[in-house]
Coordinates of C-alpha atoms in Angstrom, one line a residue:
M25 CA 25.7 27.9 1.8
S26 CA 29.5 28.1 1.9
A27 CA 29.6 29.4 5.5
A28 CA 29.8 26.6 7.9
S29 CA 27.4 28.6 10.4
N30 CA 24.7 28.0 7.8
L31 CA 25.0 24.3 7.9
S32 CA 22.2 22.2 9.5
S33 CA 22.4 19.9 12.5
E34 CA 24.9 17.0 12.7
D35 CA 22.1 14.5 12.2
Q36 CA 21.6 15.4 8.7
F37 CA 25.2 14.4 8.0
L38 CA 25.1 11.1 9.8
C39 CA 24.7 7.8 7.9
S40 CA 21.9 5.8 9.3
I41 CA 23.9 2.6 9.0
C42 CA 27.2 3.5 10.7
L43 CA 25.9 6.3 12.7
D44 CA 29.0 8.3 11.8
V45 CA 29.5 11.4 9.4
F46 CA 29.3 10.5 5.7
T47 CA 32.2 9.0 4.0
D48 CA 31.8 9.0 0.2
P49 CA 28.1 9.6 0.4
V50 CA 25.8 8.0 -2.2
S51 CA 22.1 8.3 -3.0
T52 CA 19.7 5.5 -3.7
P53 CA 17.0 5.9 -6.2
C54 CA 14.3 6.3 -3.4
G55 CA 16.3 9.6 -2.3
H56 CA 17.9 8.4 0.9
N57 CA 21.7 8.8 1.6
F58 CA 24.5 6.4 3.0
C59 CA 28.2 5.8 2.9
K60 CA 29.0 4.1 -0.1
N61 CA 31.0 1.3 1.7
C62 CA 28.1 0.8 4.3
I63 CA 25.1 0.4 1.7
N64 CA 27.2 -1.9 -0.3
E65 CA 28.0 -4.2 2.7
H66 CA 24.4 -3.9 3.9
W67 CA 23.3 -5.2 0.4
N68 CA 26.2 -7.8 0.3
T69 CA 24.7 -9.4 3.7
S70 CA 21.0 -9.0 2.8
D71 CA 18.6 -11.4 0.9
R72 CA 16.8 -8.4 -0.7
C73 CA 18.0 -5.4 -2.5
Q74 CA 16.1 -2.6 -0.6
C75 CA 16.5 0.8 1.1
P76 CA 17.2 0.2 5.0
M77 CA 15.0 3.3 5.6
C78 CA 12.0 3.3 3.5
K79 CA 12.1 -0.5 2.5
E80 CA 11.7 0.3 -1.2
G81 CA 12.8 -2.8 -3.1
F82 CA 14.9 -2.7 -6.4
N83 CA 14.6 -5.2 -9.0
T84 CA 18.3 -4.7 -9.8
R85 CA 21.0 -3.5 -7.6
P86 CA 21.4 0.3 -8.3
D87 CA 24.8 1.6 -9.6
L88 CA 25.7 4.1 -6.9
R89 CA 28.0 7.0 -7.5
V90 CA 29.2 9.6 -4.9
N91 CA 26.9 12.5 -4.4
T92 CA 29.3 15.4 -4.9
F93 CA 26.9 18.0 -3.4
I94 CA 26.5 16.1 -0.2
S95 CA 30.2 15.3 -0.2
E96 CA 31.1 19.0 -0.2
M97 CA 28.6 19.7 2.5
V98 CA 30.1 17.0 4.8
A99 CA 33.5 18.5 4.1
Q100 CA 32.4 21.9 5.1
F101 CA 30.8 20.4 8.2
R102 CA 34.0 18.6 9.2
Q103 CA 36.0 22.0 8.8
S104 CA 33.5 23.9 10.8
A105 CA 33.8 21.2 13.6
Q106 CA 37.4 21.3 13.6
Q107 CA 37.4 25.2 13.8
K108 CA 35.0 24.9 16.8
T109 CA 37.3 22.4 18.5
S110 CA 40.4 24.5 18.0
S111 CA 38.8 27.6 19.2
S112 CA 37.7 26.0 22.3
E113 CA 41.1 25.2 23.5
Q114 CA 42.7 27.4 26.1
Q115 CA 39.3 28.8 27.1
E116 CA 38.2 29.9 30.6
S117 CA 36.8 27.1 32.5
K118 CA 33.1 27.0 32.6
P119 CA 30.6 25.7 35.3
G120 CA 30.8 21.9 35.0
E121 CA 34.3 21.9 33.6
V122 CA 37.5 21.1 35.5
P123 CA 39.6 24.1 36.3
C124 CA 43.4 24.2 36.4
D125 CA 44.6 24.0 39.9
V126 CA 47.7 25.9 39.2
C127 CA 46.2 29.0 37.6
T128 CA 45.9 32.1 39.7
G129 CA 43.2 34.6 38.7
T130 CA 41.4 33.5 35.9
K131 CA 41.0 29.6 36.1
L132 CA 41.7 28.0 32.6
K133 CA 40.2 24.9 31.5
A134 CA 42.2 21.8 32.6
L135 CA 43.5 19.4 29.9
K136 CA 44.7 16.6 32.1
S137 CA 44.7 15.4 35.7
C138 CA 47.7 13.8 37.5
L139 CA 47.0 10.8 39.7
V140 CA 50.4 11.1 41.3
C141 CA 50.2 14.9 42.0
L142 CA 46.4 14.8 42.6
A143 CA 46.1 17.9 40.6
S144 CA 44.6 19.2 37.3
Y145 CA 46.6 21.3 34.7
C146 CA 45.7 23.6 31.7
E147 CA 47.8 23.3 28.6
T148 CA 50.5 25.7 30.0
H149 CA 51.0 24.3 33.4
L150 CA 50.9 20.7 31.9
E151 CA 54.1 21.3 30.0
P152 CA 56.4 20.0 32.8
H153 CA 54.7 16.8 32.9
L154 CA 55.3 16.3 29.2
T155 CA 58.9 17.5 29.1
A156 CA 60.5 16.6 32.6
S157 CA 61.6 13.1 32.6
R158 CA 60.9 12.7 36.3
L159 CA 57.3 14.0 35.7
Q160 CA 56.8 11.9 32.6
R161 CA 56.4 8.7 34.8
H162 CA 53.3 10.2 36.4
Q163 CA 50.0 8.8 35.2
L164 CA 47.9 11.5 33.4
I165 CA 44.2 11.1 32.8
D166 CA 41.5 13.2 31.2
P167 CA 40.6 16.0 33.7
V168 CA 38.4 15.0 36.7
E169 CA 37.3 16.6 39.8
N170 CA 37.7 15.4 43.3
L171 CA 41.1 13.6 42.7
E172 CA 41.1 12.6 46.4
D173 CA 38.6 9.9 45.2
R174 CA 41.5 8.3 43.4
M175 CA 43.2 7.8 46.6
C176 CA 42.8 4.9 49.2
T177 CA 40.7 6.3 52.1
K178 CA 42.5 3.9 54.7
H179 CA 46.0 4.0 53.6
N180 CA 46.1 7.4 51.8
K181 CA 47.8 5.8 48.7
P182 CA 46.8 5.8 45.0
L183 CA 44.4 3.3 43.9
E184 CA 46.4 1.1 41.7
L185 CA 44.8 -2.4 41.9
F186 CA 41.5 -3.9 41.3
C187 CA 39.9 -6.4 43.7
K188 CA 38.0 -8.7 41.6
T189 CA 36.7 -10.6 44.7
D190 CA 34.9 -7.4 46.0
Q191 CA 34.8 -5.7 42.6
T192 CA 36.3 -2.5 44.1
C193 CA 39.6 -0.4 43.5
V194 CA 42.4 -0.7 46.0
C195 CA 45.8 0.6 46.8
T196 CA 48.9 -1.7 47.1
L197 CA 48.5 -2.1 50.9
C198 CA 45.0 -3.5 50.7
P199 CA 46.0 -6.9 49.6
V200 CA 48.1 -7.2 52.8
L201 CA 46.1 -5.7 55.4
D202 CA 42.3 -5.8 54.2
H203 CA 41.9 -8.2 51.1
K204 CA 43.9 -11.2 52.1
M205 CA 43.4 -14.2 49.8
H206 CA 41.4 -12.0 47.3
K207 CA 42.1 -12.1 43.6
F208 CA 43.9 -8.9 42.3
V209 CA 44.8 -7.6 39.0
P210 CA 46.5 -4.1 38.0
L211 CA 44.0 -1.4 37.7
K212 CA 45.1 -0.9 34.0
E213 CA 44.3 -4.5 33.2
E214 CA 40.9 -4.4 34.5
Y215 CA 40.5 -0.9 32.9
E216 CA 41.3 -2.5 29.5
G217 CA 39.0 -5.4 30.0
K218 CA 36.1 -3.1 31.2
K219 CA 36.9 -0.8 28.3
V220 CA 36.4 -3.7 26.0
E221 CA 33.2 -4.5 27.5
L222 CA 32.1 -0.9 27.2
K223 CA 33.0 -0.8 23.6
K224 CA 30.7 -3.8 23.1
T225 CA 28.0 -2.1 25.1
E226 CA 28.6 1.2 23.2
A227 CA 28.3 -1.0 19.9
E228 CA 25.1 -2.5 21.0
I229 CA 23.8 0.9 22.1
Q230 CA 24.7 2.4 18.8
Q231 CA 23.0 -0.4 17.0
M232 CA 19.8 0.3 19.1
I233 CA 20.1 3.9 18.2
Q234 CA 20.4 3.0 14.6
K235 CA 17.3 0.6 14.7
R236 CA 15.3 3.3 16.3
R237 CA 16.4 6.0 13.8
L238 CA 15.6 3.6 11.0
K239 CA 12.3 3.0 12.9
I240 CA 11.6 6.6 13.1
Q241 CA 12.3 7.0 9.4
E242 CA 10.0 4.0 8.7
I243 CA 7.3 5.5 10.8
K244 CA 7.6 9.0 9.1
H245 CA 7.5 7.2 5.7
S246 CA 4.4 5.2 6.8
V247 CA 2.8 8.4 8.0
D248 CA 3.5 9.9 4.6
L249 CA 2.1 7.0 2.8
S250 CA -0.9 7.1 5.1
E251 CA -1.6 10.6 4.4
E252 CA -1.4 10.0 0.7
D253 CA -3.7 7.0 1.0
A254 CA -6.0 9.1 3.1
D255 CA -6.2 12.0 0.6
R256 CA -6.9 9.5 -2.3
E257 CA -9.5 7.7 -0.2
K258 CA -11.2 11.0 0.6
A259 CA -11.2 12.0 -2.9
E260 CA -12.6 8.7 -4.0
G261 CA -15.2 9.0 -1.2
V262 CA -16.3 12.3 -2.1
Q263 CA -16.7 11.2 -5.8
V264 CA -18.7 8.0 -4.8
F265 CA -21.1 9.8 -2.5
T266 CA -21.4 12.6 -5.2
D267 CA -22.5 10.0 -7.6
L268 CA -24.9 8.4 -5.3
K269 CA -26.5 11.8 -4.3
E270 CA -26.9 12.6 -8.0
S271 CA -28.4 9.1 -8.7
V272 CA -30.9 9.7 -5.8
E273 CA -31.8 13.2 -7.1
R274 CA -32.3 11.8 -10.6
R275 CA -34.5 9.0 -9.4
L276 CA -36.5 11.7 -7.4
N277 CA -36.9 14.0 -10.3
E278 CA -38.1 10.8 -12.3
L279 CA -40.7 10.0 -9.6
I280 CA -42.0 13.7 -9.6
D281 CA -42.2 13.7 -13.5
T282 CA -44.0 10.4 -13.4
I283 CA -46.7 11.9 -11.0
K284 CA -47.0 15.1 -13.0
E285 CA -47.5 13.2 -16.2
T286 CA -50.2 10.9 -14.6
Q287 CA -52.0 14.1 -13.2
K288 CA -51.6 15.9 -16.7
R289 CA -53.3 12.8 -18.5
K290 CA -56.2 13.0 -16.0
E291 CA -56.7 16.7 -16.4
K292 CA -56.6 16.2 -20.2
Q293 CA -59.3 13.4 -20.0
A294 CA -61.5 15.6 -17.7
E295 CA -61.1 18.6 -20.1
A296 CA -62.2 16.5 -23.1
F297 CA -65.3 15.3 -21.0
I298 CA -66.3 18.9 -20.1
K299 CA -65.8 20.0 -23.6
E300 CA -68.1 17.4 -24.9
L301 CA -70.7 18.0 -22.2
E302 CA -70.7 21.8 -22.9
Q303 CA -71.3 21.0 -26.6
E304 CA -74.4 18.8 -25.7
I305 CA -75.5 21.5 -23.3
S306 CA -75.4 24.3 -26.1
E307 CA -77.4 21.8 -28.3
L308 CA -79.9 21.2 -25.8
K309 CA -80.4 24.9 -25.1
K310 CA -80.9 25.5 -28.7
R311 CA -83.6 22.8 -28.9
S312 CA -85.2 24.4 -25.6
T313 CA -85.6 27.7 -27.3
E314 CA -87.1 26.3 -30.5
V315 CA -89.6 24.2 -28.4
V316 CA -90.7 27.5 -26.4
Q317 CA -91.1 29.5 -29.6
V318 CA -93.3 26.8 -31.2
S319 CA -95.2 26.3 -28.1
L320 CA -96.1 30.0 -28.1
S321 CA -97.1 29.9 -31.7
E322 CA -100.7 30.2 -32.7
D323 CA -100.1 28.6 -36.0
H324 CA -101.8 25.3 -35.7
V325 CA -100.2 23.9 -38.9
H326 CA -96.7 25.0 -38.1
L327 CA -96.9 23.5 -34.4
L328 CA -98.2 20.2 -35.7
Q329 CA -95.7 20.0 -38.5
S330 CA -92.7 20.8 -36.1
F331 CA -93.9 18.5 -33.2
P332 CA -92.3 15.4 -34.4
Y333 CA -89.0 17.0 -34.6
L334 CA -89.2 19.0 -31.4
K335 CA -90.6 16.0 -29.6
A336 CA -87.5 13.8 -30.2
A337 CA -84.5 14.8 -28.0
P338 CA -81.3 15.8 -29.9
P339 CA -78.7 13.0 -30.2
T340 CA -76.7 13.1 -26.7
K341 CA -74.3 10.7 -24.9
D342 CA -75.2 8.7 -21.9
W343 CA -73.1 10.1 -19.3
T344 CA -74.6 7.7 -16.5
E345 CA -71.5 5.6 -16.3
V346 CA -68.9 8.2 -17.3
S347 CA -66.7 9.7 -14.7
V348 CA -63.1 10.8 -14.1
H349 CA -61.6 8.8 -11.3
P350 CA -58.6 10.7 -9.4
P351 CA -55.3 8.8 -10.3
S352 CA -54.2 6.4 -7.6
Y353 CA -50.5 7.0 -6.6
E354 CA -50.3 4.4 -4.0
G355 CA -47.1 2.3 -4.2
T356 CA -45.7 4.9 -6.7
V357 CA -43.0 6.1 -4.0
V358 CA -42.5 2.4 -2.6
G359 CA -41.9 1.2 -6.1
A360 CA -39.4 4.1 -7.0
L361 CA -37.6 3.4 -3.6
H362 CA -37.4 -0.4 -4.6
Q363 CA -36.1 0.5 -7.9
L364 CA -33.5 2.9 -6.3
E365 CA -32.5 0.3 -3.9
E366 CA -31.8 -2.2 -6.7
T367 CA -29.9 0.5 -8.7
L368 CA -27.9 1.6 -5.5
S369 CA -27.2 -2.1 -4.6
R370 CA -26.0 -3.0 -8.0
E371 CA -23.7 0.2 -8.1
M372 CA -22.5 0.0 -4.7
K373 CA -21.3 -3.7 -5.7
K374 CA -19.7 -2.3 -8.6
L375 CA -18.1 0.6 -6.7
F376 CA -16.8 -2.0 -4.0
D377 CA -15.5 -4.4 -6.8
E378 CA -13.5 -1.4 -8.4
A379 CA -12.2 -0.1 -5.1
E380 CA -11.1 -3.9 -4.3
L381 CA -9.4 -4.2 -7.6
K382 CA -7.6 -0.9 -7.1
R383 CA -6.4 -2.2 -3.7
V384 CA -4.9 -5.5 -4.9
Q385 CA -3.3 -3.8 -8.1
K386 CA -1.0 -2.0 -5.5
F387 CA 0.7 -5.3 -4.8
A388 CA 1.6 -5.8 -8.6
V389 CA 4.8 -7.6 -9.2
D390 CA 6.9 -8.3 -12.4
V391 CA 6.3 -11.7 -13.7
T392 CA 8.1 -13.4 -16.4
L393 CA 7.9 -16.9 -17.9
D394 CA 10.5 -19.6 -17.0
P395 CA 11.6 -21.3 -20.1
D396 CA 13.0 -24.2 -18.1
T397 CA 9.6 -25.1 -17.0
A398 CA 7.9 -24.8 -20.3
H399 CA 6.5 -28.0 -22.1
P400 CA 8.4 -28.6 -25.4
K401 CA 5.4 -27.5 -27.6
L402 CA 5.1 -24.1 -25.9
I403 CA 6.6 -21.0 -27.8
L404 CA 7.8 -18.3 -25.4
S405 CA 8.5 -14.7 -26.5
D406 CA 12.0 -13.3 -26.0
D407 CA 11.0 -11.1 -23.2
G408 CA 9.2 -14.0 -21.5
K409 CA 5.9 -12.1 -21.4
Q410 CA 4.0 -14.3 -24.0
V411 CA 3.3 -18.0 -24.6
T412 CA 1.6 -19.9 -27.3
Y413 CA 1.1 -23.5 -28.3
G414 CA 3.3 -24.7 -31.1
N415 CA 2.5 -27.9 -33.1
V416 CA 6.0 -28.9 -33.2
K417 CA 7.7 -30.5 -30.1
K418 CA 11.1 -28.9 -29.5
N419 CA 14.1 -31.1 -28.5
L420 CA 14.7 -29.7 -25.0
P421 CA 16.6 -31.1 -21.9
N422 CA 14.1 -33.0 -19.9
N423 CA 15.2 -31.3 -16.7
P424 CA 13.1 -31.8 -13.5
E425 CA 11.5 -28.5 -13.5
R426 CA 9.9 -29.0 -17.1
F427 CA 6.4 -30.0 -17.8
S428 CA 6.6 -33.0 -20.0
D429 CA 2.9 -34.2 -20.5
C430 CA 0.8 -31.0 -20.2
S431 CA 1.3 -27.7 -22.2
C432 CA 2.1 -25.5 -19.1
V433 CA 4.6 -23.1 -18.0
L434 CA 5.5 -21.4 -14.6
G435 CA 6.8 -17.9 -13.8
K436 CA 10.4 -17.5 -12.9
K437 CA 10.0 -15.9 -9.6
S438 CA 8.4 -17.7 -6.6
F439 CA 6.5 -16.1 -3.6
S440 CA 6.4 -17.5 -0.1
F441 CA 5.2 -14.5 1.9
D442 CA 3.1 -11.3 1.7
R443 CA 0.8 -10.4 -1.1
F444 CA 1.4 -10.3 -4.9
Y445 CA -0.7 -9.6 -8.0
F446 CA -0.4 -9.8 -11.9
E447 CA -2.4 -9.5 -15.0
V448 CA -2.8 -11.7 -18.1
Q449 CA -4.4 -10.7 -21.4
V450 CA -6.6 -13.8 -22.6
K451 CA -8.2 -11.9 -25.5
G452 CA -9.1 -14.0 -28.6
K453 CA -8.7 -17.3 -26.7
T454 CA -11.2 -20.1 -26.5
S455 CA -9.3 -22.2 -23.9
W456 CA -6.7 -21.3 -21.2
D457 CA -5.7 -22.0 -17.5
L458 CA -4.4 -19.3 -15.1
G459 CA -3.4 -19.1 -11.5
V460 CA -0.7 -20.3 -9.1
A461 CA 0.8 -23.6 -8.3
R462 CA 3.1 -24.8 -5.5
E463 CA 6.7 -25.8 -6.1
S464 CA 6.4 -29.6 -5.4
I465 CA 3.8 -30.3 -8.2
N466 CA 4.5 -33.3 -10.3
R467 CA 5.6 -32.1 -13.8
K468 CA 6.3 -35.5 -15.3
R469 CA 2.7 -36.7 -15.9
Q470 CA -0.8 -35.7 -16.7
I471 CA -2.2 -33.2 -14.0
T472 CA -5.4 -32.7 -12.5
L473 CA -6.0 -28.9 -11.5
R474 CA -7.4 -28.8 -8.1
P475 CA -6.0 -27.3 -4.7
Q476 CA -5.3 -30.8 -3.4
N477 CA -2.8 -31.3 -6.1
G478 CA -1.2 -27.9 -5.6
Y479 CA -3.1 -25.8 -8.2
W480 CA -5.4 -22.7 -7.6
T481 CA -6.7 -21.8 -11.0
I482 CA -9.6 -20.7 -13.1
C483 CA -10.1 -22.2 -16.8
L484 CA -11.9 -21.5 -20.1
R485 CA -13.1 -24.2 -22.3
N486 CA -15.0 -24.0 -25.8
G487 CA -15.0 -20.3 -25.7
N488 CA -17.8 -19.8 -23.1
E489 CA -17.4 -22.4 -20.4
Y490 CA -15.6 -20.8 -17.3
K491 CA -15.0 -22.8 -14.2
A492 CA -12.9 -22.9 -11.1
P493 CA -11.3 -26.5 -10.4
A494 CA -11.9 -26.5 -6.6
G495 CA -12.5 -30.1 -6.3
P496 CA -15.2 -30.5 -7.5
S497 CA -15.2 -27.8 -10.2
V498 CA -17.4 -24.7 -9.7
L499 CA -19.2 -23.4 -12.9
L500 CA -18.9 -19.7 -13.2
S501 CA -21.5 -17.5 -14.6
L502 CA -20.0 -14.3 -16.0
K503 CA -21.8 -11.4 -17.5
S504 CA -19.1 -10.8 -19.9
Q505 CA -16.1 -12.6 -21.2
P506 CA -12.8 -11.3 -19.6
Q507 CA -10.3 -9.8 -22.1
K508 CA -7.8 -9.4 -19.1
V509 CA -7.6 -11.4 -16.0
G510 CA -6.0 -10.2 -12.7
V511 CA -4.6 -12.9 -10.2
F512 CA -4.0 -11.7 -6.6
V513 CA -2.6 -14.0 -3.8
D514 CA -2.5 -13.3 0.0
Y515 CA -0.1 -15.9 1.1
E516 CA -0.6 -15.3 5.0
E517 CA -4.5 -15.0 4.5
G518 CA -4.7 -18.3 2.4
L519 CA -6.4 -16.3 -0.3
V520 CA -6.4 -16.5 -4.4
S521 CA -8.7 -14.2 -6.3
F522 CA -9.4 -13.9 -9.9
Y523 CA -10.6 -10.4 -11.5
D524 CA -12.2 -9.4 -14.7
V525 CA -9.8 -6.3 -15.0
D526 CA -11.8 -4.3 -17.8
A527 CA -15.2 -4.8 -15.8
A528 CA -13.4 -4.4 -12.5
A529 CA -15.4 -7.4 -11.3
L530 CA -14.5 -10.5 -9.0
I531 CA -14.6 -13.8 -10.9
Y532 CA -13.9 -16.1 -8.2
S533 CA -11.9 -16.6 -4.9
F534 CA -10.3 -19.5 -3.2
T535 CA -10.3 -18.9 0.6
G536 CA -9.1 -20.7 3.6
C537 CA -6.0 -22.1 1.7
S538 CA -3.1 -23.2 3.6
F539 CA 0.3 -22.4 1.9
T540 CA 3.3 -24.2 3.2
E541 CA 5.5 -23.9 -0.1
K542 CA 6.7 -21.4 -2.4
L543 CA 4.0 -20.5 -5.1
F544 CA 4.8 -19.8 -8.8
P545 CA 2.5 -18.1 -11.3
F546 CA 1.0 -20.9 -13.6
F547 CA 0.0 -20.6 -17.3
S548 CA -1.5 -22.8 -19.8
P549 CA -2.5 -21.5 -23.5
W550 CA -4.0 -24.9 -24.3
R551 CA -3.9 -26.4 -27.9
N552 CA -4.5 -24.4 -30.9
D553 CA -7.9 -26.1 -31.8
G554 CA -7.3 -25.6 -35.5
G555 CA -6.3 -22.0 -35.2
K556 CA -9.3 -21.0 -33.1
N557 CA -7.2 -20.8 -30.0
S558 CA -3.9 -19.6 -31.4
A559 CA -3.8 -16.2 -29.6
P560 CA -1.2 -16.0 -27.0
L561 CA -1.5 -15.4 -23.3
I562 CA 0.2 -12.2 -22.5
I563 CA 1.5 -11.0 -19.2
C564 CA 0.7 -7.2 -19.0
P565 CA 2.0 -4.4 -17.1
V566 CA -0.4 -3.4 -14.3
N567 CA -1.9 0.1 -14.5
Q568 CA -4.6 1.1 -12.1
T569 CA -7.6 1.8 -14.2
E570 CA -10.1 4.7 -13.8
W571 CA -13.6 3.4 -14.2
T572 CA -16.5 5.5 -14.9
D573 CA -19.4 5.0 -12.6
D574 CA -22.8 4.8 -14.6
I575 CA -25.2 5.1 -11.6

C-alpha cells in the first residue's frame, strides 16, 4: 500500500464538507471520515449532533481523534499528485494544449501567453519575459490559443478596457471612436470584479456538489437499510407463512383423524351386531337339527316328552329395529374450516400486533425523569429511570415546571417532530398513569387527564380497572395485566398508542390528535395505598422481543 500508484481515486480522499483533500482526518462512530476542523465547525453550527452523511445521531458529542492510517494515505496521495505535476512539466504539447510559438521541431507545451507579443512560450522561451526589464512590463496570462482574439478587430490594438454599457472588451481607441459617452473600467478591474462573482458562483456550485454527494451517500445508506429491512421482512414472512401452513396441515390431519375415528366406531358397532347375530344363528341351527332328529324318531314317548322344549324357540333378540346407520359427515369439513378460520384470524391478529410492536420499537428513545418537574413527595432514582411515591413531602423549590398538587413527573427531553417510543415497567403496581403531555399544561393545581387538557394517557386503578381518559374515559378490557407498557407517538400523524410489551398486544390508541407544542413523557406512580402500590415505575431499555407463534 506504500506505492502511490496503488492508491484509489481522489474522491476517496475528499472531505464531504469542504470537498477538498482531508486535513487532519477523523472518523465518527458511524465510520465516516471528515476533516477535524470541518466536522467540529459543522456541529458547532448545528442543532443536533449527527453524521452529515448517514444522519446517525449521537447522544453526546464524540471525542474525535486524527485517524493516523487515513492521514498517512492522504500524505501519500499528495506526494503522488506533486510527482505527477512535476513530471508533466516541459512535456511535448498534446492535442488540446497550447504549443510554444517559438519552438522549432518538437513543440513543447506553453506555460504562458503574452498579450503584447501575441505569442505563447514554453518554460525555456519564457525566460526573457521573466528577466529582461523591457519584457517584464508585458502582460502574461495562462496559455491560450488564438491570441488574435485579444486584439480589437477594428483598431488592431490590445483589448485593455471593458465597456460596461455594452458589456464587451474594447481597446483604448474605442471610447473615442465607437463607444462615446459609454462607461468604461480597466479590463483588470472588471476582471477582478467578475472573478469575485465567479468565486461566489464556484462556492455555490461546490455547495451544490457537496449537497448532491451527501445526497448520494444518504440514498446509498437508505438503500442499504432498505435491503436489510427487506431481508428481515422476507425472513419474517417465510416464518409466518410456514407457521400458517403448518397450522392448516395440522387442522387437516385433525379433520382426517376425526373422520377415521367416526368410521372406526361404526365398524366396531357393526362387527358387534354381526357377531351377536352369528351366535344366534348357530343356536338356531342347533335347535333345527334337534327338531329334525326328534321328528324322525319313532319313539312316541321321546317325541312327546321333547315336544314342549323343541316347540319353544331358543331365546333370541328382536332385530326388527336394529340397524347400523352410515355416519353423517355433513358439516364436518365446514365446521373444521370455521374453526380454522377463527384460529387463523386470532393468530393473524397476534402476528400483526407483534409486527406492529417491532416496527414502533425501532423509534426507541432514551428517556430519563426530570427532577425539576417532580412533585415533592416523589422519589427519583439517581439514574433518573425509576419513580416511587414517598410519604414525606420534601422541601423543594416551587419552580414553574414542578407539579405542586398531583404526584406526577415529566421526562427531561421533549419531542416536537417525527416519532418516538419508550417502555415502562409497571409490575407489582395497583395504580399508575402513563403517557405524554404537552409543554403548556398547568402544573400548579389538580389536573384532569384528557386530551383537551393536554394529556394523552392510560391509567390503572384498584389493581384491575384499566381506562383511557379520552374525555369521556374509555374502559379497557384486557386479557392479561401488562407488566411492561410501551408508549409510541407519531407527532406528524397525531397518534399516541400504548402496547402490552410482553403480550405484543395493542392496548389503546388516541388517533386524529393535533399536536402544536412540544410533548413530554408523563408518569404518575400514584399513592402507596398502604404499601399495596409501593412498587416503582421503571423506564426500561427497549429490546425487540422475539415472540413464539402458538398457531
